[in-house]
Amino acid sequence: MNSKILKSISSESKWKIIESLAKKEMSATELAKHFRTSLSNISQQISELESLNMIKKAGIKKGARRPFVKYSLDKGFIFFAEAVPKEARKIFLDVDENVKIHLRIWSIPQKEFHYFVESFWWKLQDYLDNIVSFAIFGSVAKGNAREDSDIDVLLIAKKNAKELDKRFSAKIVGLKEKGKMTMSQVFSPADFEEALKESKFAEQIISSMIVIYDKNDFLYNLREKYG
């Protein structure tokens, strides 16, 4: 089964379908139109991906003339390949929140900041019940940070945003001699959405951010709405 999945994700056309369905539900007709290809071609590829449990039927929607099926990713999957001296492996991993968070941290362009963002993440653990979202923005997210750059952090808090701001507004993570300064902007969900309507700074945050933790897709939905 893994070899068939690997073959599918190596196919450019199938991967484009997977990318599209990761973003939103789409019908076969919508996919065919988006990729400017025939409905029969898309339908065949959808059938193959569905047989491998990579995508699934998300439901039947009412159309102008007749109902149609929408598709989405299934549970999702993670695949990575490693080839270094004395080690070589290809691994499929089950998707869980912990793995997704680490992959998001590793997606930060400059790897020298990964350790410090991960250290900050562990400092948040005692406060997760009150945290809706955590994202990195600014130069570290863009990949043009200097060695001495601060790490800009966005935190969305369910309540007591001021209390969280006092604790995390400026915090050194890592060893003191070689630590990095994190500078957090803390908002309630309502305040951040209001800031997006009024502030260029909030717009800049949402356009450059790398989302690390996002309960109920709060930041993803805002980026789709305002980005």
PDB file of C-alpha atoms in Angstrom:
ATOM      1  CA  MET A   1       0.000   0.000   0.000  1.00  0.00           C
ATOM      2  CA  ASN A   2       2.778   2.468   0.905  1.00  0.00           C
ATOM      3  CA  SER A   3       4.421   1.982  -2.500  1.00  0.00           C
ATOM      4  CA  LYS A   4       1.125   2.873  -4.205  1.00  0.00           C
ATOM      5  CA  ILE A   5       0.757   5.975  -2.025  1.00  0.00           C
ATOM      6  CA  LEU A   6       4.335   6.990  -2.797  1.00  0.00           C
ATOM      7  CA  LYS A   7       3.644   6.564  -6.514  1.00  0.00           C
ATOM      8  CA  SER A   8       0.539   8.734  -6.196  1.00  0.00           C
ATOM      9  CA  ILE A   9       2.245  11.609  -4.389  1.00  0.00           C
ATOM     10  CA  SER A  10       5.065  11.447  -6.950  1.00  0.00           C
ATOM     11  CA  SER A  11       2.510  12.147  -9.688  1.00  0.00           C
ATOM     12  CA  GLU A  12       2.356  15.894 -10.306  1.00  0.00           C
ATOM     13  CA  SER A  13      -1.303  15.836 -11.328  1.00  0.00           C
ATOM     14  CA  LYS A  14      -2.407  13.786  -8.306  1.00  0.00           C
ATOM     15  CA  TRP A  15      -0.344  15.953  -5.968  1.00  0.00           C
ATOM     16  CA  LYS A  16      -2.068  19.062  -7.329  1.00  0.00           C
ATOM     17  CA  ILE A  17      -5.428  17.474  -6.520  1.00  0.00           C
ATOM     18  CA  ILE A  18      -4.224  16.687  -2.997  1.00  0.00           C
ATOM     19  CA  GLU A  19      -2.977  20.276  -2.563  1.00  0.00           C
ATOM     20  CA  SER A  20      -6.314  21.674  -3.703  1.00  0.00           C
ATOM     21  CA  LEU A  21      -8.379  19.402  -1.450  1.00  0.00           C
ATOM     22  CA  ALA A  22      -6.139  20.239   1.521  1.00  0.00           C
ATOM     23  CA  LYS A  23      -7.314  23.845   1.167  1.00  0.00           C
ATOM     24  CA  LYS A  24     -11.020  23.267   0.607  1.00  0.00           C
ATOM     25  CA  GLU A  25     -13.663  20.771  -0.492  1.00  0.00           C
ATOM     26  CA  MET A  26     -14.111  20.583  -4.273  1.00  0.00           C
ATOM     27  CA  SER A  27     -16.142  18.562  -6.738  1.00  0.00           C
ATOM     28  CA  ALA A  28     -14.696  16.671  -9.699  1.00  0.00           C
ATOM     29  CA  THR A  29     -16.176  19.306 -12.023  1.00  0.00           C
ATOM     30  CA  GLU A  30     -14.549  22.133 -10.057  1.00  0.00           C
ATOM     31  CA  LEU A  31     -11.185  20.348 -10.116  1.00  0.00           C
ATOM     32  CA  ALA A  32     -11.426  19.708 -13.862  1.00  0.00           C
ATOM     33  CA  LYS A  33     -12.222  23.369 -14.479  1.00  0.00           C
ATOM     34  CA  HIS A  34      -9.452  24.548 -12.136  1.00  0.00           C
ATOM     35  CA  PHE A  35      -6.802  22.406 -13.848  1.00  0.00           C
ATOM     36  CA  ARG A  36      -8.253  22.825 -17.345  1.00  0.00           C
ATOM     37  CA  THR A  37      -8.493  19.116 -17.986  1.00  0.00           C
ATOM     38  CA  SER A  38     -11.258  16.665 -18.802  1.00  0.00           C
ATOM     39  CA  LEU A  39     -13.780  15.481 -16.241  1.00  0.00           C
ATOM     40  CA  SER A  40     -12.991  11.847 -17.110  1.00  0.00           C
ATOM     41  CA  ASN A  41      -9.281  12.396 -16.378  1.00  0.00           C
ATOM     42  CA  ILE A  42     -10.000  14.009 -13.006  1.00  0.00           C
ATOM     43  CA  SER A  43     -12.587  11.360 -12.116  1.00  0.00           C
ATOM     44  CA  GLN A  44     -10.076   8.572 -12.751  1.00  0.00           C
ATOM     45  CA  GLN A  45      -7.461  10.221 -10.536  1.00  0.00           C
ATOM     46  CA  ILE A  46     -10.010  10.895  -7.811  1.00  0.00           C
ATOM     47  CA  SER A  47     -11.017   7.221  -7.895  1.00  0.00           C
ATOM     48  CA  GLU A  48      -7.388   6.110  -7.476  1.00  0.00           C
ATOM     49  CA  LEU A  49      -6.751   8.526  -4.596  1.00  0.00           C
ATOM     50  CA  GLU A  50      -9.993   7.508  -2.902  1.00  0.00           C
ATOM     51  CA  SER A  51      -9.110   3.797  -3.152  1.00  0.00           C
ATOM     52  CA  LEU A  52      -5.893   4.553  -1.222  1.00  0.00           C
ATOM     53  CA  ASN A  53      -7.843   6.421   1.494  1.00  0.00           C
ATOM     54  CA  MET A  54      -5.981   9.612   0.651  1.00  0.00           C
ATOM     55  CA  ILE A  55      -9.149  11.547  -0.132  1.00  0.00           C
ATOM     56  CA  LYS A  56     -12.801  10.963   0.709  1.00  0.00           C
ATOM     57  CA  LYS A  57     -16.309  12.028  -0.235  1.00  0.00           C
ATOM     58  CA  ALA A  58     -17.154  15.025   1.938  1.00  0.00           C
ATOM     59  CA  GLY A  59     -20.853  14.943   1.150  1.00  0.00           C
ATOM     60  CA  ILE A  60     -23.421  15.518  -1.552  1.00  0.00           C
ATOM     61  CA  LYS A  61     -24.246  19.146  -2.309  1.00  0.00           C
ATOM     62  CA  LYS A  62     -27.278  20.544  -4.067  1.00  0.00           C
ATOM     63  CA  GLY A  63     -26.478  21.901  -7.516  1.00  0.00           C
ATOM     64  CA  ALA A  64     -28.459  24.117  -9.894  1.00  0.00           C
ATOM     65  CA  ARG A  65     -29.398  21.097 -12.041  1.00  0.00           C
ATOM     66  CA  ARG A  66     -28.454  18.044  -9.995  1.00  0.00           C
ATOM     67  CA  PRO A  67     -26.631  17.067  -6.799  1.00  0.00           C
ATOM     68  CA  PHE A  68     -22.850  16.671  -6.930  1.00  0.00           C
ATOM     69  CA  VAL A  69     -20.200  15.093  -4.705  1.00  0.00           C
ATOM     70  CA  LYS A  70     -17.604  17.210  -2.904  1.00  0.00           C
ATOM     71  CA  TYR A  71     -14.232  15.682  -1.999  1.00  0.00           C
ATOM     72  CA  SER A  72     -11.735  16.494   0.745  1.00  0.00           C
ATOM     73  CA  LEU A  73      -8.599  14.978   2.214  1.00  0.00           C
ATOM     74  CA  ASP A  74      -9.208  11.932   4.369  1.00  0.00           C
ATOM     75  CA  LYS A  75      -7.319  11.905   7.687  1.00  0.00           C
ATOM     76  CA  GLY A  76      -4.256  13.269   5.940  1.00  0.00           C
ATOM     77  CA  PHE A  77      -0.785  11.763   5.868  1.00  0.00           C
ATOM     78  CA  ILE A  78       2.839  12.706   6.471  1.00  0.00           C
ATOM     79  CA  PHE A  79       5.711  11.313   4.447  1.00  0.00           C
ATOM     80  CA  PHE A  80       9.387  12.092   4.688  1.00  0.00           C
ATOM     81  CA  ALA A  81      12.577  10.728   3.196  1.00  0.00           C
ATOM     82  CA  GLU A  82      16.002  10.864   4.819  1.00  0.00           C
ATOM     83  CA  ALA A  83      19.379  10.089   3.263  1.00  0.00           C
ATOM     84  CA  VAL A  84      22.474  10.918   5.309  1.00  0.00           C
ATOM     85  CA  PRO A  85      25.708   8.970   5.835  1.00  0.00           C
ATOM     86  CA  LYS A  86      24.896   5.585   7.424  1.00  0.00           C
ATOM     87  CA  GLU A  87      21.137   6.247   7.382  1.00  0.00           C
ATOM     88  CA  ALA A  88      18.488   6.181   4.683  1.00  0.00           C
ATOM     89  CA  ARG A  89      14.760   5.773   5.182  1.00  0.00           C
ATOM     90  CA  LYS A  90      11.324   6.636   3.844  1.00  0.00           C
ATOM     91  CA  ILE A  91       8.611   6.886   6.458  1.00  0.00           C
ATOM     92  CA  PHE A  92       4.859   7.441   6.528  1.00  0.00           C
ATOM     93  CA  LEU A  93       3.586   8.848   9.830  1.00  0.00           C
ATOM     94  CA  ASP A  94       0.090   8.947  11.254  1.00  0.00           C
ATOM     95  CA  VAL A  95      -1.148  12.508  11.550  1.00  0.00           C
ATOM     96  CA  ASP A  96      -1.591  13.922  15.041  1.00  0.00           C
ATOM     97  CA  GLU A  97      -1.425  17.431  16.492  1.00  0.00           C
ATOM     98  CA  ASN A  98       2.061  16.965  17.937  1.00  0.00           C
ATOM     99  CA  VAL A  99       3.563  15.896  14.597  1.00  0.00           C
ATOM    100  CA  LYS A 100       1.793  18.738  12.769  1.00  0.00           C
ATOM    101  CA  ILE A 101       3.145  21.311  15.235  1.00  0.00           C
ATOM    102  CA  HIS A 102       6.721  20.090  14.792  1.00  0.00           C
ATOM    103  CA  LEU A 103       6.395  20.114  11.002  1.00  0.00           C
ATOM    104  CA  ARG A 104       5.120  23.684  11.140  1.00  0.00           C
ATOM    105  CA  ILE A 105       8.104  24.679  13.257  1.00  0.00           C
ATOM    106  CA  TRP A 106      10.447  22.951  10.786  1.00  0.00           C
ATOM    107  CA  SER A 107       8.776  24.902   7.968  1.00  0.00           C
ATOM    108  CA  ILE A 108      10.314  28.119   9.347  1.00  0.00           C
ATOM    109  CA  PRO A 109      12.833  28.964   6.588  1.00  0.00           C
ATOM    110  CA  GLN A 110      15.919  29.522   8.773  1.00  0.00           C
ATOM    111  CA  LYS A 111      16.552  26.323  10.701  1.00  0.00           C
ATOM    112  CA  GLU A 112      18.680  28.094  13.329  1.00  0.00           C
ATOM    113  CA  PHE A 113      15.433  29.442  14.810  1.00  0.00           C
ATOM    114  CA  HIS A 114      13.670  26.060  15.080  1.00  0.00           C
ATOM    115  CA  TYR A 115      15.100  25.204  18.509  1.00  0.00           C
ATOM    116  CA  PHE A 116      14.028  28.542  19.995  1.00  0.00           C
ATOM    117  CA  VAL A 117      10.485  28.416  18.608  1.00  0.00           C
ATOM    118  CA  GLU A 118      10.149  24.872  19.925  1.00  0.00           C
ATOM    119  CA  SER A 119      11.457  26.024  23.332  1.00  0.00           C
ATOM    120  CA  PHE A 120       8.818  28.762  23.366  1.00  0.00           C
ATOM    121  CA  TRP A 121       6.139  26.215  22.451  1.00  0.00           C
ATOM    122  CA  TRP A 122       7.034  24.102  25.484  1.00  0.00           C
ATOM    123  CA  LYS A 123       6.794  27.187  27.721  1.00  0.00           C
ATOM    124  CA  LEU A 124       3.206  27.618  26.529  1.00  0.00           C
ATOM    125  CA  GLN A 125       2.096  24.145  27.655  1.00  0.00           C
ATOM    126  CA  ASP A 126       0.768  25.223  31.064  1.00  0.00           C
ATOM    127  CA  TYR A 127      -1.388  27.866  29.363  1.00  0.00           C
ATOM    128  CA  LEU A 128      -2.797  25.905  26.417  1.00  0.00           C
ATOM    129  CA  ASP A 129      -6.300  25.785  27.900  1.00  0.00           C
ATOM    130  CA  ASN A 130      -6.390  29.545  27.399  1.00  0.00           C
ATOM    131  CA  ILE A 131      -4.591  29.737  24.041  1.00  0.00           C
ATOM    132  CA  VAL A 132      -6.561  29.660  20.802  1.00  0.00           C
ATOM    133  CA  SER A 133      -3.657  30.215  18.395  1.00  0.00           C
ATOM    134  CA  PHE A 134       0.118  30.632  18.264  1.00  0.00           C
ATOM    135  CA  ALA A 135       1.961  31.881  15.186  1.00  0.00           C
ATOM    136  CA  ILE A 136       5.345  33.294  14.183  1.00  0.00           C
ATOM    137  CA  PHE A 137       5.473  36.410  12.006  1.00  0.00           C
ATOM    138  CA  GLY A 138       7.938  39.037  10.845  1.00  0.00           C
ATOM    139  CA  SER A 139      11.499  38.402   9.683  1.00  0.00           C
ATOM    140  CA  VAL A 140      11.760  34.888  11.158  1.00  0.00           C
ATOM    141  CA  ALA A 141       8.602  33.779   9.329  1.00  0.00           C
ATOM    142  CA  LYS A 142       9.774  35.454   6.112  1.00  0.00           C
ATOM    143  CA  GLY A 143      13.228  33.860   6.275  1.00  0.00           C
ATOM    144  CA  ASN A 144      15.250  37.088   6.278  1.00  0.00           C
ATOM    145  CA  ALA A 145      16.046  37.367  10.000  1.00  0.00           C
ATOM    146  CA  ARG A 146      19.497  38.386  11.224  1.00  0.00           C
ATOM    147  CA  GLU A 147      21.294  36.213  13.759  1.00  0.00           C
ATOM    148  CA  ASP A 148      20.398  38.699  16.523  1.00  0.00           C
ATOM    149  CA  SER A 149      16.767  39.197  15.411  1.00  0.00           C
ATOM    150  CA  ASP A 150      13.962  38.870  17.923  1.00  0.00           C
ATOM    151  CA  ILE A 151      11.311  36.240  17.239  1.00  0.00           C
ATOM    152  CA  ASP A 152       7.923  37.907  16.698  1.00  0.00           C
ATOM    153  CA  VAL A 153       5.064  35.876  18.179  1.00  0.00           C
ATOM    154  CA  LEU A 154       1.295  36.184  17.858  1.00  0.00           C
ATOM    155  CA  LEU A 155      -0.816  34.689  20.657  1.00  0.00           C
ATOM    156  CA  ILE A 156      -4.612  34.599  20.627  1.00  0.00           C
ATOM    157  CA  ALA A 157      -6.047  34.085  24.125  1.00  0.00           C
ATOM    158  CA  LYS A 158      -9.580  33.027  25.056  1.00  0.00           C
ATOM    159  CA  LYS A 159      -9.527  35.300  28.117  1.00  0.00           C
ATOM    160  CA  ASN A 160      -7.132  37.299  30.307  1.00  0.00           C
ATOM    161  CA  ALA A 161      -5.063  38.446  27.327  1.00  0.00           C
ATOM    162  CA  LYS A 162      -3.386  41.097  29.514  1.00  0.00           C
ATOM    163  CA  GLU A 163      -2.192  38.455  31.969  1.00  0.00           C
ATOM    164  CA  LEU A 164      -0.714  36.374  29.142  1.00  0.00           C
ATOM    165  CA  ASP A 165       0.856  39.526  27.704  1.00  0.00           C
ATOM    166  CA  LYS A 166       2.640  40.248  31.003  1.00  0.00           C
ATOM    167  CA  ARG A 167       4.058  36.737  31.050  1.00  0.00           C
ATOM    168  CA  PHE A 168       5.102  36.431  27.394  1.00  0.00           C
ATOM    169  CA  SER A 169       5.428  39.945  25.918  1.00  0.00           C
ATOM    170  CA  ALA A 170       9.236  39.748  26.138  1.00  0.00           C
ATOM    171  CA  LYS A 171      10.834  36.418  27.004  1.00  0.00           C
ATOM    172  CA  ILE A 172      14.235  34.852  26.418  1.00  0.00           C
ATOM    173  CA  VAL A 173      14.149  31.223  25.297  1.00  0.00           C
ATOM    174  CA  GLY A 174      17.062  28.808  25.140  1.00  0.00           C
ATOM    175  CA  LEU A 175      20.268  29.012  27.141  1.00  0.00           C
ATOM    176  CA  LYS A 176      20.809  32.493  28.590  1.00  0.00           C
ATOM    177  CA  GLU A 177      24.212  32.920  26.954  1.00  0.00           C
ATOM    178  CA  LYS A 178      22.863  31.942  23.529  1.00  0.00           C
ATOM    179  CA  GLY A 179      19.158  32.586  23.945  1.00  0.00           C
ATOM    180  CA  LYS A 180      16.799  34.446  21.641  1.00  0.00           C
ATOM    181  CA  MET A 181      14.330  37.126  22.635  1.00  0.00           C
ATOM    182  CA  THR A 182      10.695  36.425  21.790  1.00  0.00           C
ATOM    183  CA  MET A 183       8.372  39.424  21.491  1.00  0.00           C
ATOM    184  CA  SER A 184       4.709  38.456  21.755  1.00  0.00           C
ATOM    185  CA  GLN A 185       1.627  40.331  20.620  1.00  0.00           C
ATOM    186  CA  VAL A 186      -1.351  39.003  22.596  1.00  0.00           C
ATOM    187  CA  PHE A 187      -4.972  39.526  21.531  1.00  0.00           C
ATOM    188  CA  SER A 188      -8.386  38.124  22.289  1.00  0.00           C
ATOM    189  CA  PRO A 189     -10.094  36.644  19.193  1.00  0.00           C
ATOM    190  CA  ALA A 190     -12.486  39.598  18.936  1.00  0.00           C
ATOM    191  CA  ASP A 191      -9.737  42.200  19.387  1.00  0.00           C
ATOM    192  CA  PHE A 192      -7.525  40.642  16.721  1.00  0.00           C
ATOM    193  CA  GLU A 193     -10.340  40.461  14.189  1.00  0.00           C
ATOM    194  CA  GLU A 194     -11.157  44.098  14.949  1.00  0.00           C
ATOM    195  CA  ALA A 195      -7.482  45.005  14.500  1.00  0.00           C
ATOM    196  CA  LEU A 196      -7.529  43.382  11.057  1.00  0.00           C
ATOM    197  CA  LYS A 197     -10.268  45.803  10.017  1.00  0.00           C
ATOM    198  CA  GLU A 198      -8.383  48.860  11.276  1.00  0.00           C
ATOM    199  CA  SER A 199      -4.646  48.155  11.416  1.00  0.00           C
ATOM    200  CA  LYS A 200      -2.056  47.656   8.680  1.00  0.00           C
ATOM    201  CA  PHE A 201       0.158  46.024  11.314  1.00  0.00           C
ATOM    202  CA  ALA A 202      -2.396  43.258  11.903  1.00  0.00           C
ATOM    203  CA  GLU A 203      -2.670  42.774   8.127  1.00  0.00           C
ATOM    204  CA  GLN A 204       1.117  42.397   7.926  1.00  0.00           C
ATOM    205  CA  ILE A 205       1.025  39.804  10.704  1.00  0.00           C
ATOM    206  CA  ILE A 206      -1.569  37.658   8.976  1.00  0.00           C
ATOM    207  CA  SER A 207       0.113  37.901   5.564  1.00  0.00           C
ATOM    208  CA  SER A 208       3.554  36.777   6.796  1.00  0.00           C
ATOM    209  CA  MET A 209       2.690  34.440   9.676  1.00  0.00           C
ATOM    210  CA  ILE A 210       3.547  30.770  10.008  1.00  0.00           C
ATOM    211  CA  VAL A 211       0.804  29.189  12.104  1.00  0.00           C
ATOM    212  CA  ILE A 212       2.125  26.735  14.696  1.00  0.00           C
ATOM    213  CA  TYR A 213      -0.998  25.994  16.768  1.00  0.00           C
ATOM    214  CA  ASP A 214      -4.523  26.930  15.762  1.00  0.00           C
ATOM    215  CA  LYS A 215      -7.488  25.567  17.667  1.00  0.00           C
ATOM    216  CA  ASN A 216     -10.580  25.363  15.452  1.00  0.00           C
ATOM    217  CA  ASP A 217      -8.648  26.967  12.550  1.00  0.00           C
ATOM    218  CA  PHE A 218      -9.159  30.486  13.923  1.00  0.00           C
ATOM    219  CA  LEU A 219      -6.142  32.050  12.167  1.00  0.00           C
ATOM    220  CA  TYR A 220      -6.537  29.999   8.987  1.00  0.00           C
ATOM    221  CA  ASN A 221     -10.124  31.198   8.658  1.00  0.00           C
ATOM    222  CA  LEU A 222      -9.112  34.822   9.275  1.00  0.00           C
ATOM    223  CA  ARG A 223      -6.356  34.612   6.684  1.00  0.00           C
ATOM    224  CA  GLU A 224      -8.844  33.273   4.144  1.00  0.00           C
ATOM    225  CA  LYS A 225     -11.246  36.091   5.014  1.00  0.00           C
ATOM    226  CA  TYR A 226      -8.794  39.013   5.218  1.00  0.00           C
ATOM    227  CA  GLY A 227      -5.535  37.792   3.675  1.00  0.00           C
TER     228      GLY A 227
END
